[in-house]
């Protein structure tokens, strides 16, 4: 089955700085790569996604890149704010079945 | 995006009992899935809830332990049977709309004593 690795497991950044989370996947059949933000006590919230026919996608302060050849994709958050503090999960999907990374706990220091 | 409601939001149960979790969506969706998130861990797919037919289970999950129903395109239930403390987790319903995006409910937090 699909195996998704996510790094780093924890990330502490100063408010206003950028945060980068990286993921790799194993199955070249994966064709959908969403990112979720999970706050304490809540369900995962879809923040951005990218499909296998696209290399980069941006939505305001959030961007995602995909390198199909290398089987890796990354989340970039610019101008971080305290409300960006949460656990972030990457995922890779085959037929919409998601395999998740282990998660990254992001802390934004004021 | 679809609005997903899960009930109960949390529960405390005794060992050996069963609990049924409900997932209600405010619009018809093509895909419904159930995930488990063990304490402090990532999410793992339990099964795909198929409308009008038996669910499709992932490796390590069986129908006798996690029976699933999906009578229509807006509703599904997951039962956790004969619970043990190891079943203490967050159980999450996920739905896919026509655009191919996948959304999650707030989860049902289960503690088994």
mmCIF file with all atom_site columns, C-alpha atoms in Angstrom:
data_model
loop_
_atom_site.group_PDB
_atom_site.id
_atom_site.type_symbol
_atom_site.label_atom_id
_atom_site.label_alt_id
_atom_site.label_comp_id
_atom_site.label_asym_id
_atom_site.label_entity_id
_atom_site.label_seq_id
_atom_site.pdbx_PDB_ins_code
_atom_site.Cartn_x
_atom_site.Cartn_y
_atom_site.Cartn_z
_atom_site.occupancy
_atom_site.B_iso_or_equiv
_atom_site.pdbx_formal_charge
_atom_site.auth_seq_id
_atom_site.auth_comp_id
_atom_site.auth_asym_id
_atom_site.auth_atom_id
_atom_site.pdbx_PDB_model_num
ATOM 1   C CA . UNK A 1 1   ? 0.000   0.000  0.000   1.00 0.00 ? 1   UNK A CA 1
ATOM 2   C CA . UNK A 1 2   ? 0.895   3.675  -0.066  1.00 0.00 ? 2   UNK A CA 1
ATOM 3   C CA . UNK A 1 3   ? 3.445   4.928  2.473   1.00 0.00 ? 3   UNK A CA 1
ATOM 4   C CA . UNK A 1 4   ? 3.650   8.647  3.240   1.00 0.00 ? 4   UNK A CA 1
ATOM 5   C CA . UNK A 1 5   ? 6.521   10.115 5.231   1.00 0.00 ? 5   UNK A CA 1
ATOM 6   C CA . UNK A 1 6   ? 6.318   13.620 6.680   1.00 0.00 ? 6   UNK A CA 1
ATOM 7   C CA . UNK A 1 7   ? 9.028   15.876 8.084   1.00 0.00 ? 7   UNK A CA 1
ATOM 8   C CA . UNK A 1 8   ? 9.629   17.543 10.428  1.00 0.00 ? 8   UNK A CA 1
ATOM 9   C CA . UNK A 1 9   ? 7.482   16.183 13.244  1.00 0.00 ? 9   UNK A CA 1
ATOM 10  C CA . UNK A 1 10  ? 7.624   19.515 15.063  1.00 0.00 ? 10  UNK A CA 1
ATOM 11  C CA . UNK A 1 11  ? 8.312   23.006 13.773  1.00 0.00 ? 11  UNK A CA 1
ATOM 12  C CA . UNK A 1 12  ? 8.635   26.212 15.765  1.00 0.00 ? 12  UNK A CA 1
ATOM 13  C CA . UNK A 1 13  ? 8.769   29.504 13.861  1.00 0.00 ? 13  UNK A CA 1
ATOM 14  C CA . UNK A 1 14  ? 8.761   33.160 14.744  1.00 0.00 ? 14  UNK A CA 1
ATOM 15  C CA . UNK A 1 15  ? 5.641   35.046 13.768  1.00 0.00 ? 15  UNK A CA 1
ATOM 16  C CA . UNK A 1 16  ? 6.089   36.467 10.288  1.00 0.00 ? 16  UNK A CA 1
ATOM 17  C CA . UNK A 1 17  ? 8.598   33.822 9.214   1.00 0.00 ? 17  UNK A CA 1
ATOM 18  C CA . UNK A 1 18  ? 7.882   31.013 6.745   1.00 0.00 ? 18  UNK A CA 1
ATOM 19  C CA . UNK A 1 19  ? 7.171   27.367 7.530   1.00 0.00 ? 19  UNK A CA 1
ATOM 20  C CA . UNK A 1 20  ? 7.885   24.449 5.219   1.00 0.00 ? 20  UNK A CA 1
ATOM 21  C CA . UNK A 1 21  ? 6.677   20.872 5.645   1.00 0.00 ? 21  UNK A CA 1
ATOM 22  C CA . UNK A 1 22  ? 7.851   18.096 3.344   1.00 0.00 ? 22  UNK A CA 1
ATOM 23  C CA . UNK A 1 23  ? 6.282   14.761 2.448   1.00 0.00 ? 23  UNK A CA 1
ATOM 24  C CA . UNK A 1 24  ? 7.276   11.822 0.291   1.00 0.00 ? 24  UNK A CA 1
ATOM 25  C CA . UNK A 1 25  ? 5.077   9.051  -1.042  1.00 0.00 ? 25  UNK A CA 1
ATOM 26  C CA . UNK A 1 26  ? 5.838   5.609  -2.387  1.00 0.00 ? 26  UNK A CA 1
ATOM 27  C CA . UNK A 1 27  ? 3.107   4.685  -4.872  1.00 0.00 ? 27  UNK A CA 1
ATOM 28  C CA . UNK A 1 28  ? 3.313   6.374  -8.262  1.00 0.00 ? 28  UNK A CA 1
ATOM 29  C CA . UNK A 1 29  ? -0.420  5.684  -8.736  1.00 0.00 ? 29  UNK A CA 1
ATOM 30  C CA . UNK A 1 30  ? -1.266  8.369  -6.152  1.00 0.00 ? 30  UNK A CA 1
ATOM 31  C CA . UNK A 1 31  ? -2.903  11.273 -7.944  1.00 0.00 ? 31  UNK A CA 1
ATOM 32  C CA . UNK A 1 32  ? -4.334  13.574 -5.289  1.00 0.00 ? 32  UNK A CA 1
ATOM 33  C CA . UNK A 1 33  ? -2.381  15.274 -2.512  1.00 0.00 ? 33  UNK A CA 1
ATOM 34  C CA . UNK A 1 34  ? -4.349  17.241 0.098   1.00 0.00 ? 34  UNK A CA 1
ATOM 35  C CA . UNK A 1 35  ? -3.096  19.032 3.186   1.00 0.00 ? 35  UNK A CA 1
ATOM 36  C CA . UNK A 1 36  ? -5.125  19.214 6.375   1.00 0.00 ? 36  UNK A CA 1
ATOM 37  C CA . UNK A 1 37  ? -4.876  21.424 9.435   1.00 0.00 ? 37  UNK A CA 1
ATOM 38  C CA . UNK A 1 38  ? -6.114  19.977 12.704  1.00 0.00 ? 38  UNK A CA 1
ATOM 39  C CA . UNK A 1 39  ? -6.644  22.124 15.767  1.00 0.00 ? 39  UNK A CA 1
ATOM 40  C CA . UNK A 1 40  ? -7.027  20.628 19.205  1.00 0.00 ? 40  UNK A CA 1
ATOM 41  C CA . UNK A 1 41  ? -10.382 18.919 19.644  1.00 0.00 ? 41  UNK A CA 1
ATOM 42  C CA . UNK A 1 42  ? -11.424 19.400 16.029  1.00 0.00 ? 42  UNK A CA 1
ATOM 43  C CA . UNK A 1 43  ? -11.539 17.382 12.849  1.00 0.00 ? 43  UNK A CA 1
ATOM 44  C CA . UNK A 1 44  ? -9.003  17.873 10.032  1.00 0.00 ? 44  UNK A CA 1
ATOM 45  C CA . UNK A 1 45  ? -9.685  20.921 7.869   1.00 0.00 ? 45  UNK A CA 1
ATOM 46  C CA . UNK A 1 46  ? -8.720  20.833 4.195   1.00 0.00 ? 46  UNK A CA 1
ATOM 47  C CA . UNK A 1 47  ? -6.490  23.845 3.559   1.00 0.00 ? 47  UNK A CA 1
ATOM 48  C CA . UNK A 1 48  ? -5.095  23.183 0.099   1.00 0.00 ? 48  UNK A CA 1
ATOM 49  C CA . UNK A 1 49  ? -4.680  20.322 -2.335  1.00 0.00 ? 49  UNK A CA 1
ATOM 50  C CA . UNK A 1 50  ? -2.904  19.529 -5.559  1.00 0.00 ? 50  UNK A CA 1
ATOM 51  C CA . UNK A 1 51  ? -3.448  16.971 -8.266  1.00 0.00 ? 51  UNK A CA 1
ATOM 52  C CA . UNK A 1 52  ? -0.834  14.973 -10.100 1.00 0.00 ? 52  UNK A CA 1
ATOM 53  C CA . UNK A 1 53  ? -1.098  16.995 -13.297 1.00 0.00 ? 53  UNK A CA 1
ATOM 54  C CA . UNK A 1 54  ? -0.140  20.249 -11.521 1.00 0.00 ? 54  UNK A CA 1
ATOM 55  C CA . UNK A 1 55  ? 3.263   21.263 -10.176 1.00 0.00 ? 55  UNK A CA 1
ATOM 56  C CA . UNK A 1 56  ? 2.351   24.141 -7.904  1.00 0.00 ? 56  UNK A CA 1
ATOM 57  C CA . UNK A 1 57  ? -0.713  25.762 -6.384  1.00 0.00 ? 57  UNK A CA 1
ATOM 58  C CA . UNK A 1 58  ? -1.059  28.850 -4.235  1.00 0.00 ? 58  UNK A CA 1
ATOM 59  C CA . UNK A 1 59  ? -3.839  30.234 -2.079  1.00 0.00 ? 59  UNK A CA 1
ATOM 60  C CA . UNK A 1 60  ? -2.986  33.479 -0.312  1.00 0.00 ? 60  UNK A CA 1
ATOM 61  C CA . UNK A 1 61  ? -0.256  32.637 2.256   1.00 0.00 ? 61  UNK A CA 1
ATOM 62  C CA . UNK A 1 62  ? -0.291  28.917 1.533   1.00 0.00 ? 62  UNK A CA 1
ATOM 63  C CA . UNK A 1 63  ? 1.362   27.133 -1.376  1.00 0.00 ? 63  UNK A CA 1
ATOM 64  C CA . UNK A 1 64  ? 1.938   23.510 -2.266  1.00 0.00 ? 64  UNK A CA 1
ATOM 65  C CA . UNK A 1 65  ? 4.463   22.055 -4.711  1.00 0.00 ? 65  UNK A CA 1
ATOM 66  C CA . UNK A 1 66  ? 4.540   18.577 -6.217  1.00 0.00 ? 66  UNK A CA 1
ATOM 67  C CA . UNK A 1 67  ? 7.437   16.747 -7.812  1.00 0.00 ? 67  UNK A CA 1
ATOM 68  C CA . UNK A 1 68  ? 6.020   13.565 -9.318  1.00 0.00 ? 68  UNK A CA 1
ATOM 69  C CA . UNK A 1 69  ? 9.368   12.281 -10.498 1.00 0.00 ? 69  UNK A CA 1
ATOM 70  C CA . UNK A 1 70  ? 10.852  12.434 -7.034  1.00 0.00 ? 70  UNK A CA 1
ATOM 71  C CA . UNK A 1 71  ? 7.544   11.535 -5.367  1.00 0.00 ? 71  UNK A CA 1
ATOM 72  C CA . UNK A 1 72  ? 7.574   14.411 -2.959  1.00 0.00 ? 72  UNK A CA 1
ATOM 73  C CA . UNK A 1 73  ? 5.368   17.375 -2.175  1.00 0.00 ? 73  UNK A CA 1
ATOM 74  C CA . UNK A 1 74  ? 5.680   20.303 0.189   1.00 0.00 ? 74  UNK A CA 1
ATOM 75  C CA . UNK A 1 75  ? 3.549   22.838 2.031   1.00 0.00 ? 75  UNK A CA 1
ATOM 76  C CA . UNK A 1 76  ? 4.769   26.410 2.352   1.00 0.00 ? 76  UNK A CA 1
ATOM 77  C CA . UNK A 1 77  ? 3.185   28.895 4.732   1.00 0.00 ? 77  UNK A CA 1
ATOM 78  C CA . UNK A 1 78  ? 4.435   32.466 4.468   1.00 0.00 ? 78  UNK A CA 1
ATOM 79  C CA . UNK A 1 79  ? 4.047   35.325 6.957   1.00 0.00 ? 79  UNK A CA 1
ATOM 80  C CA . UNK A 1 80  ? 3.025   32.928 9.708   1.00 0.00 ? 80  UNK A CA 1
ATOM 81  C CA . UNK A 1 81  ? 0.539   34.075 12.331  1.00 0.00 ? 81  UNK A CA 1
ATOM 82  C CA . UNK A 1 82  ? -0.300  32.659 15.782  1.00 0.00 ? 82  UNK A CA 1
ATOM 83  C CA . UNK A 1 83  ? -3.515  31.174 14.381  1.00 0.00 ? 83  UNK A CA 1
ATOM 84  C CA . UNK A 1 84  ? -1.403  28.989 12.080  1.00 0.00 ? 84  UNK A CA 1
ATOM 85  C CA . UNK A 1 85  ? -0.361  26.986 15.156  1.00 0.00 ? 85  UNK A CA 1
ATOM 86  C CA . UNK A 1 86  ? -1.845  23.489 14.712  1.00 0.00 ? 86  UNK A CA 1
ATOM 87  C CA . UNK A 1 87  ? -1.017  19.968 13.542  1.00 0.00 ? 87  UNK A CA 1
ATOM 88  C CA . UNK A 1 88  ? -0.656  19.691 9.769   1.00 0.00 ? 88  UNK A CA 1
ATOM 89  C CA . UNK A 1 89  ? -1.104  16.423 7.891   1.00 0.00 ? 89  UNK A CA 1
ATOM 90  C CA . UNK A 1 90  ? -0.155  15.631 4.336   1.00 0.00 ? 90  UNK A CA 1
ATOM 91  C CA . UNK A 1 91  ? -1.889  12.830 2.493   1.00 0.00 ? 91  UNK A CA 1
ATOM 92  C CA . UNK A 1 92  ? -1.702  10.962 -0.784  1.00 0.00 ? 92  UNK A CA 1
ATOM 93  C CA . UNK A 1 93  ? -4.734  9.384  -2.392  1.00 0.00 ? 93  UNK A CA 1
ATOM 94  C CA . UNK A 1 94  ? -5.386  6.540  -4.781  1.00 0.00 ? 94  UNK A CA 1
ATOM 95  C CA . UNK A 1 95  ? -9.052  6.402  -5.800  1.00 0.00 ? 95  UNK A CA 1
ATOM 96  C CA . UNK A 1 96  ? -9.752  8.974  -3.069  1.00 0.00 ? 96  UNK A CA 1
ATOM 97  C CA . UNK A 1 97  ? -8.522  6.652  -0.330  1.00 0.00 ? 97  UNK A CA 1
ATOM 98  C CA . UNK A 1 98  ? -6.163  8.759  1.758   1.00 0.00 ? 98  UNK A CA 1
ATOM 99  C CA . UNK A 1 99  ? -2.878  7.638  3.281   1.00 0.00 ? 99  UNK A CA 1
ATOM 100 C CA . UNK A 1 100 ? -1.666  10.173 5.810   1.00 0.00 ? 100 UNK A CA 1
ATOM 101 C CA . UNK A 1 101 ? 1.712   11.318 6.974   1.00 0.00 ? 101 UNK A CA 1
ATOM 102 C CA . UNK A 1 102 ? 2.473   11.270 10.684  1.00 0.00 ? 102 UNK A CA 1
ATOM 103 C CA . UNK A 1 103 ? 1.749   14.975 11.122  1.00 0.00 ? 103 UNK A CA 1
ATOM 104 C CA . UNK A 1 104 ? 3.734   18.124 11.909  1.00 0.00 ? 104 UNK A CA 1
ATOM 105 C CA . UNK A 1 105 ? 3.030   20.177 15.021  1.00 0.00 ? 105 UNK A CA 1
ATOM 106 C CA . UNK A 1 106 ? 3.580   23.811 14.072  1.00 0.00 ? 106 UNK A CA 1
ATOM 107 C CA . UNK A 1 107 ? 4.033   26.413 16.780  1.00 0.00 ? 107 UNK A CA 1
ATOM 108 C CA . UNK A 1 108 ? 4.155   30.082 15.822  1.00 0.00 ? 108 UNK A CA 1
ATOM 109 C CA . UNK A 1 109 ? 5.908   32.180 18.465  1.00 0.00 ? 109 UNK A CA 1
ATOM 110 C CA . UNK A 1 110 ? 4.592   35.694 18.927  1.00 0.00 ? 110 UNK A CA 1
ATOM 111 C CA . UNK B 2 1   ? -18.235 22.222 0.927   1.00 0.00 ? 1   UNK B CA 1
ATOM 112 C CA . UNK B 2 2   ? -20.627 19.742 2.519   1.00 0.00 ? 2   UNK B CA 1
ATOM 113 C CA . UNK B 2 3   ? -21.547 20.152 6.173   1.00 0.00 ? 3   UNK B CA 1
ATOM 114 C CA . UNK B 2 4   ? -20.802 16.935 8.057   1.00 0.00 ? 4   UNK B CA 1
ATOM 115 C CA . UNK B 2 5   ? -22.389 16.172 11.434  1.00 0.00 ? 5   UNK B CA 1
ATOM 116 C CA . UNK B 2 6   ? -21.213 13.334 13.632  1.00 0.00 ? 6   UNK B CA 1
ATOM 117 C CA . UNK B 2 7   ? -22.962 11.966 16.692  1.00 0.00 ? 7   UNK B CA 1
ATOM 118 C CA . UNK B 2 8   ? -21.987 11.440 19.413  1.00 0.00 ? 8   UNK B CA 1
ATOM 119 C CA . UNK B 2 9   ? -19.181 13.988 19.604  1.00 0.00 ? 9   UNK B CA 1
ATOM 120 C CA . UNK B 2 10  ? -17.722 12.049 22.507  1.00 0.00 ? 10  UNK B CA 1
ATOM 121 C CA . UNK B 2 11  ? -18.616 9.134  24.720  1.00 0.00 ? 11  UNK B CA 1
ATOM 122 C CA . UNK B 2 12  ? -17.229 7.016  27.518  1.00 0.00 ? 12  UNK B CA 1
ATOM 123 C CA . UNK B 2 13  ? -18.049 3.331  27.223  1.00 0.00 ? 13  UNK B CA 1
ATOM 124 C CA . UNK B 2 14  ? -17.523 0.171  29.188  1.00 0.00 ? 14  UNK B CA 1
ATOM 125 C CA . UNK B 2 15  ? -15.397 -2.687 27.958  1.00 0.00 ? 15  UNK B CA 1
ATOM 126 C CA . UNK B 2 16  ? -17.387 -5.286 26.017  1.00 0.00 ? 16  UNK B CA 1
ATOM 127 C CA . UNK B 2 17  ? -20.143 -2.951 24.873  1.00 0.00 ? 17  UNK B CA 1
ATOM 128 C CA . UNK B 2 18  ? -20.794 -1.566 21.382  1.00 0.00 ? 18  UNK B CA 1
ATOM 129 C CA . UNK B 2 19  ? -21.314 1.995  20.183  1.00 0.00 ? 19  UNK B CA 1
ATOM 130 C CA . UNK B 2 20  ? -22.797 3.258  16.933  1.00 0.00 ? 20  UNK B CA 1
ATOM 131 C CA . UNK B 2 21  ? -21.532 6.516  15.462  1.00 0.00 ? 21  UNK B CA 1
ATOM 132 C CA . UNK B 2 22  ? -23.641 8.436  12.986  1.00 0.00 ? 22  UNK B CA 1
ATOM 133 C CA . UNK B 2 23  ? -22.488 10.621 10.106  1.00 0.00 ? 23  UNK B CA 1
ATOM 134 C CA . UNK B 2 24  ? -25.021 12.929 8.458   1.00 0.00 ? 24  UNK B CA 1
ATOM 135 C CA . UNK B 2 25  ? -24.200 15.121 5.452   1.00 0.00 ? 25  UNK B CA 1
ATOM 136 C CA . UNK B 2 26  ? -26.303 18.076 4.326   1.00 0.00 ? 26  UNK B CA 1
ATOM 137 C CA . UNK B 2 27  ? -26.070 17.111 0.659   1.00 0.00 ? 27  UNK B CA 1
ATOM 138 C CA . UNK B 2 28  ? -25.762 13.949 -1.394  1.00 0.00 ? 28  UNK B CA 1
ATOM 139 C CA . UNK B 2 29  ? -22.158 12.804 -1.707  1.00 0.00 ? 29  UNK B CA 1
ATOM 140 C CA . UNK B 2 30  ? -20.637 10.113 -3.859  1.00 0.00 ? 30  UNK B CA 1
ATOM 141 C CA . UNK B 2 31  ? -17.985 8.954  -1.424  1.00 0.00 ? 31  UNK B CA 1
ATOM 142 C CA . UNK B 2 32  ? -18.068 8.308  2.305   1.00 0.00 ? 32  UNK B CA 1
ATOM 143 C CA . UNK B 2 33  ? -15.224 6.909  4.370   1.00 0.00 ? 33  UNK B CA 1
ATOM 144 C CA . UNK B 2 34  ? -14.494 6.123  8.005   1.00 0.00 ? 34  UNK B CA 1
ATOM 145 C CA . UNK B 2 35  ? -11.104 6.834  9.586   1.00 0.00 ? 35  UNK B CA 1
ATOM 146 C CA . UNK B 2 36  ? -9.609  6.186  12.997  1.00 0.00 ? 36  UNK B CA 1
ATOM 147 C CA . UNK B 2 37  ? -7.186  8.490  14.780  1.00 0.00 ? 37  UNK B CA 1
ATOM 148 C CA . UNK B 2 38  ? -5.583  6.921  17.821  1.00 0.00 ? 38  UNK B CA 1
ATOM 149 C CA . UNK B 2 39  ? -4.418  9.276  20.599  1.00 0.00 ? 39  UNK B CA 1
ATOM 150 C CA . UNK B 2 40  ? -1.650  11.557 19.342  1.00 0.00 ? 40  UNK B CA 1
ATOM 151 C CA . UNK B 2 41  ? -1.432  9.678  16.059  1.00 0.00 ? 41  UNK B CA 1
ATOM 152 C CA . UNK B 2 42  ? -2.256  10.144 12.408  1.00 0.00 ? 42  UNK B CA 1
ATOM 153 C CA . UNK B 2 43  ? -5.382  8.985  10.599  1.00 0.00 ? 43  UNK B CA 1
ATOM 154 C CA . UNK B 2 44  ? -5.933  5.477  9.278   1.00 0.00 ? 44  UNK B CA 1
ATOM 155 C CA . UNK B 2 45  ? -8.632  4.465  6.812   1.00 0.00 ? 45  UNK B CA 1
ATOM 156 C CA . UNK B 2 46  ? -11.017 1.855  8.232   1.00 0.00 ? 46  UNK B CA 1
ATOM 157 C CA . UNK B 2 47  ? -13.350 1.371  5.289   1.00 0.00 ? 47  UNK B CA 1
ATOM 158 C CA . UNK B 2 48  ? -15.244 2.833  2.378   1.00 0.00 ? 48  UNK B CA 1
ATOM 159 C CA . UNK B 2 49  ? -18.980 3.050  3.055   1.00 0.00 ? 49  UNK B CA 1
ATOM 160 C CA . UNK B 2 50  ? -20.774 1.927  -0.089  1.00 0.00 ? 50  UNK B CA 1
ATOM 161 C CA . UNK B 2 51  ? -24.334 3.021  -0.643  1.00 0.00 ? 51  UNK B CA 1
ATOM 162 C CA . UNK B 2 52  ? -26.676 0.054  -0.726  1.00 0.00 ? 52  UNK B CA 1
ATOM 163 C CA . UNK B 2 53  ? -23.978 -2.592 -0.412  1.00 0.00 ? 53  UNK B CA 1
ATOM 164 C CA . UNK B 2 54  ? -21.382 -3.922 1.996   1.00 0.00 ? 54  UNK B CA 1
ATOM 165 C CA . UNK B 2 55  ? -18.540 -1.657 3.013   1.00 0.00 ? 55  UNK B CA 1
ATOM 166 C CA . UNK B 2 56  ? -15.018 -2.213 1.697   1.00 0.00 ? 56  UNK B CA 1
ATOM 167 C CA . UNK B 2 57  ? -12.567 -2.722 4.550   1.00 0.00 ? 57  UNK B CA 1
ATOM 168 C CA . UNK B 2 58  ? -8.866  -1.939 4.645   1.00 0.00 ? 58  UNK B CA 1
ATOM 169 C CA . UNK B 2 59  ? -6.265  -4.392 5.821   1.00 0.00 ? 59  UNK B CA 1
ATOM 170 C CA . UNK B 2 60  ? -6.470  -4.870 9.571   1.00 0.00 ? 60  UNK B CA 1
ATOM 171 C CA . UNK B 2 61  ? -10.143 -3.966 9.876   1.00 0.00 ? 61  UNK B CA 1
ATOM 172 C CA . UNK B 2 62  ? -13.010 -6.461 9.738   1.00 0.00 ? 62  UNK B CA 1
ATOM 173 C CA . UNK B 2 63  ? -16.757 -6.223 9.420   1.00 0.00 ? 63  UNK B CA 1
ATOM 174 C CA . UNK B 2 64  ? -17.469 -8.090 12.652  1.00 0.00 ? 64  UNK B CA 1
ATOM 175 C CA . UNK B 2 65  ? -15.577 -5.474 14.639  1.00 0.00 ? 65  UNK B CA 1
ATOM 176 C CA . UNK B 2 66  ? -16.579 -2.379 12.632  1.00 0.00 ? 66  UNK B CA 1
ATOM 177 C CA . UNK B 2 67  ? -19.930 -2.957 10.903  1.00 0.00 ? 67  UNK B CA 1
ATOM 178 C CA . UNK B 2 68  ? -20.870 -0.065 8.629   1.00 0.00 ? 68  UNK B CA 1
ATOM 179 C CA . UNK B 2 69  ? -24.148 0.917  7.055   1.00 0.00 ? 69  UNK B CA 1
ATOM 180 C CA . UNK B 2 70  ? -24.885 3.432  4.326   1.00 0.00 ? 70  UNK B CA 1
ATOM 181 C CA . UNK B 2 71  ? -28.572 3.389  3.466   1.00 0.00 ? 71  UNK B CA 1
ATOM 182 C CA . UNK B 2 72  ? -28.474 6.500  1.269   1.00 0.00 ? 72  UNK B CA 1
ATOM 183 C CA . UNK B 2 73  ? -26.176 9.199  -0.142  1.00 0.00 ? 73  UNK B CA 1
ATOM 184 C CA . UNK B 2 74  ? -26.305 11.422 2.954   1.00 0.00 ? 74  UNK B CA 1
ATOM 185 C CA . UNK B 2 75  ? -26.002 9.076  5.932   1.00 0.00 ? 75  UNK B CA 1
ATOM 186 C CA . UNK B 2 76  ? -23.721 6.377  7.297   1.00 0.00 ? 76  UNK B CA 1
ATOM 187 C CA . UNK B 2 77  ? -23.095 4.632  10.598  1.00 0.00 ? 77  UNK B CA 1
ATOM 188 C CA . UNK B 2 78  ? -20.017 2.959  12.056  1.00 0.00 ? 78  UNK B CA 1
ATOM 189 C CA . UNK B 2 79  ? -20.388 0.558  14.967  1.00 0.00 ? 79  UNK B CA 1
ATOM 190 C CA . UNK B 2 80  ? -17.441 -0.273 17.187  1.00 0.00 ? 80  UNK B CA 1
ATOM 191 C CA . UNK B 2 81  ? -18.265 -3.719 18.589  1.00 0.00 ? 81  UNK B CA 1
ATOM 192 C CA . UNK B 2 82  ? -17.168 -5.494 21.739  1.00 0.00 ? 82  UNK B CA 1
ATOM 193 C CA . UNK B 2 83  ? -14.988 -2.565 22.715  1.00 0.00 ? 83  UNK B CA 1
ATOM 194 C CA . UNK B 2 84  ? -11.695 -2.750 24.567  1.00 0.00 ? 84  UNK B CA 1
ATOM 195 C CA . UNK B 2 85  ? -9.477  0.089  25.841  1.00 0.00 ? 85  UNK B CA 1
ATOM 196 C CA . UNK B 2 86  ? -7.426  -0.223 22.633  1.00 0.00 ? 86  UNK B CA 1
ATOM 197 C CA . UNK B 2 87  ? -10.460 1.060  20.718  1.00 0.00 ? 87  UNK B CA 1
ATOM 198 C CA . UNK B 2 88  ? -10.181 4.426  22.462  1.00 0.00 ? 88  UNK B CA 1
ATOM 199 C CA . UNK B 2 89  ? -9.741  6.773  19.504  1.00 0.00 ? 89  UNK B CA 1
ATOM 200 C CA . UNK B 2 90  ? -11.284 9.508  17.461  1.00 0.00 ? 90  UNK B CA 1
ATOM 201 C CA . UNK B 2 91  ? -13.482 8.106  14.708  1.00 0.00 ? 91  UNK B CA 1
ATOM 202 C CA . UNK B 2 92  ? -13.911 10.389 11.737  1.00 0.00 ? 92  UNK B CA 1
ATOM 203 C CA . UNK B 2 93  ? -16.316 10.438 8.829   1.00 0.00 ? 93  UNK B CA 1
ATOM 204 C CA . UNK B 2 94  ? -14.980 11.754 5.534   1.00 0.00 ? 94  UNK B CA 1
ATOM 205 C CA . UNK B 2 95  ? -16.965 12.619 2.435   1.00 0.00 ? 95  UNK B CA 1
ATOM 206 C CA . UNK B 2 96  ? -16.074 13.379 -1.155  1.00 0.00 ? 96  UNK B CA 1
ATOM 207 C CA . UNK B 2 97  ? -18.101 15.707 -3.293  1.00 0.00 ? 97  UNK B CA 1
ATOM 208 C CA . UNK B 2 98  ? -18.256 15.929 -7.056  1.00 0.00 ? 98  UNK B CA 1
ATOM 209 C CA . UNK B 2 99  ? -15.172 18.128 -7.132  1.00 0.00 ? 99  UNK B CA 1
ATOM 210 C CA . UNK B 2 100 ? -13.010 15.332 -5.776  1.00 0.00 ? 100 UNK B CA 1
ATOM 211 C CA . UNK B 2 101 ? -12.091 17.092 -2.539  1.00 0.00 ? 101 UNK B CA 1
ATOM 212 C CA . UNK B 2 102 ? -12.358 15.160 0.715   1.00 0.00 ? 102 UNK B CA 1
ATOM 213 C CA . UNK B 2 103 ? -13.743 16.739 3.880   1.00 0.00 ? 103 UNK B CA 1
ATOM 214 C CA . UNK B 2 104 ? -13.913 15.521 7.450   1.00 0.00 ? 104 UNK B CA 1
ATOM 215 C CA . UNK B 2 105 ? -16.409 15.762 10.231  1.00 0.00 ? 105 UNK B CA 1
ATOM 216 C CA . UNK B 2 106 ? -15.400 16.929 13.703  1.00 0.00 ? 106 UNK B CA 1
ATOM 217 C CA . UNK B 2 107 ? -14.994 13.364 14.883  1.00 0.00 ? 107 UNK B CA 1
ATOM 218 C CA . UNK B 2 108 ? -16.403 11.164 17.623  1.00 0.00 ? 108 UNK B CA 1
ATOM 219 C CA . UNK B 2 109 ? -14.070 10.852 20.605  1.00 0.00 ? 109 UNK B CA 1
ATOM 220 C CA . UNK B 2 110 ? -14.433 7.449  22.208  1.00 0.00 ? 110 UNK B CA 1
ATOM 221 C CA . UNK B 2 111 ? -12.960 6.417  25.538  1.00 0.00 ? 111 UNK B CA 1
ATOM 222 C CA . UNK B 2 112 ? -13.279 2.796  26.599  1.00 0.00 ? 112 UNK B CA 1
ATOM 223 C CA . UNK B 2 113 ? -12.808 1.965  30.272  1.00 0.00 ? 113 UNK B CA 1
#
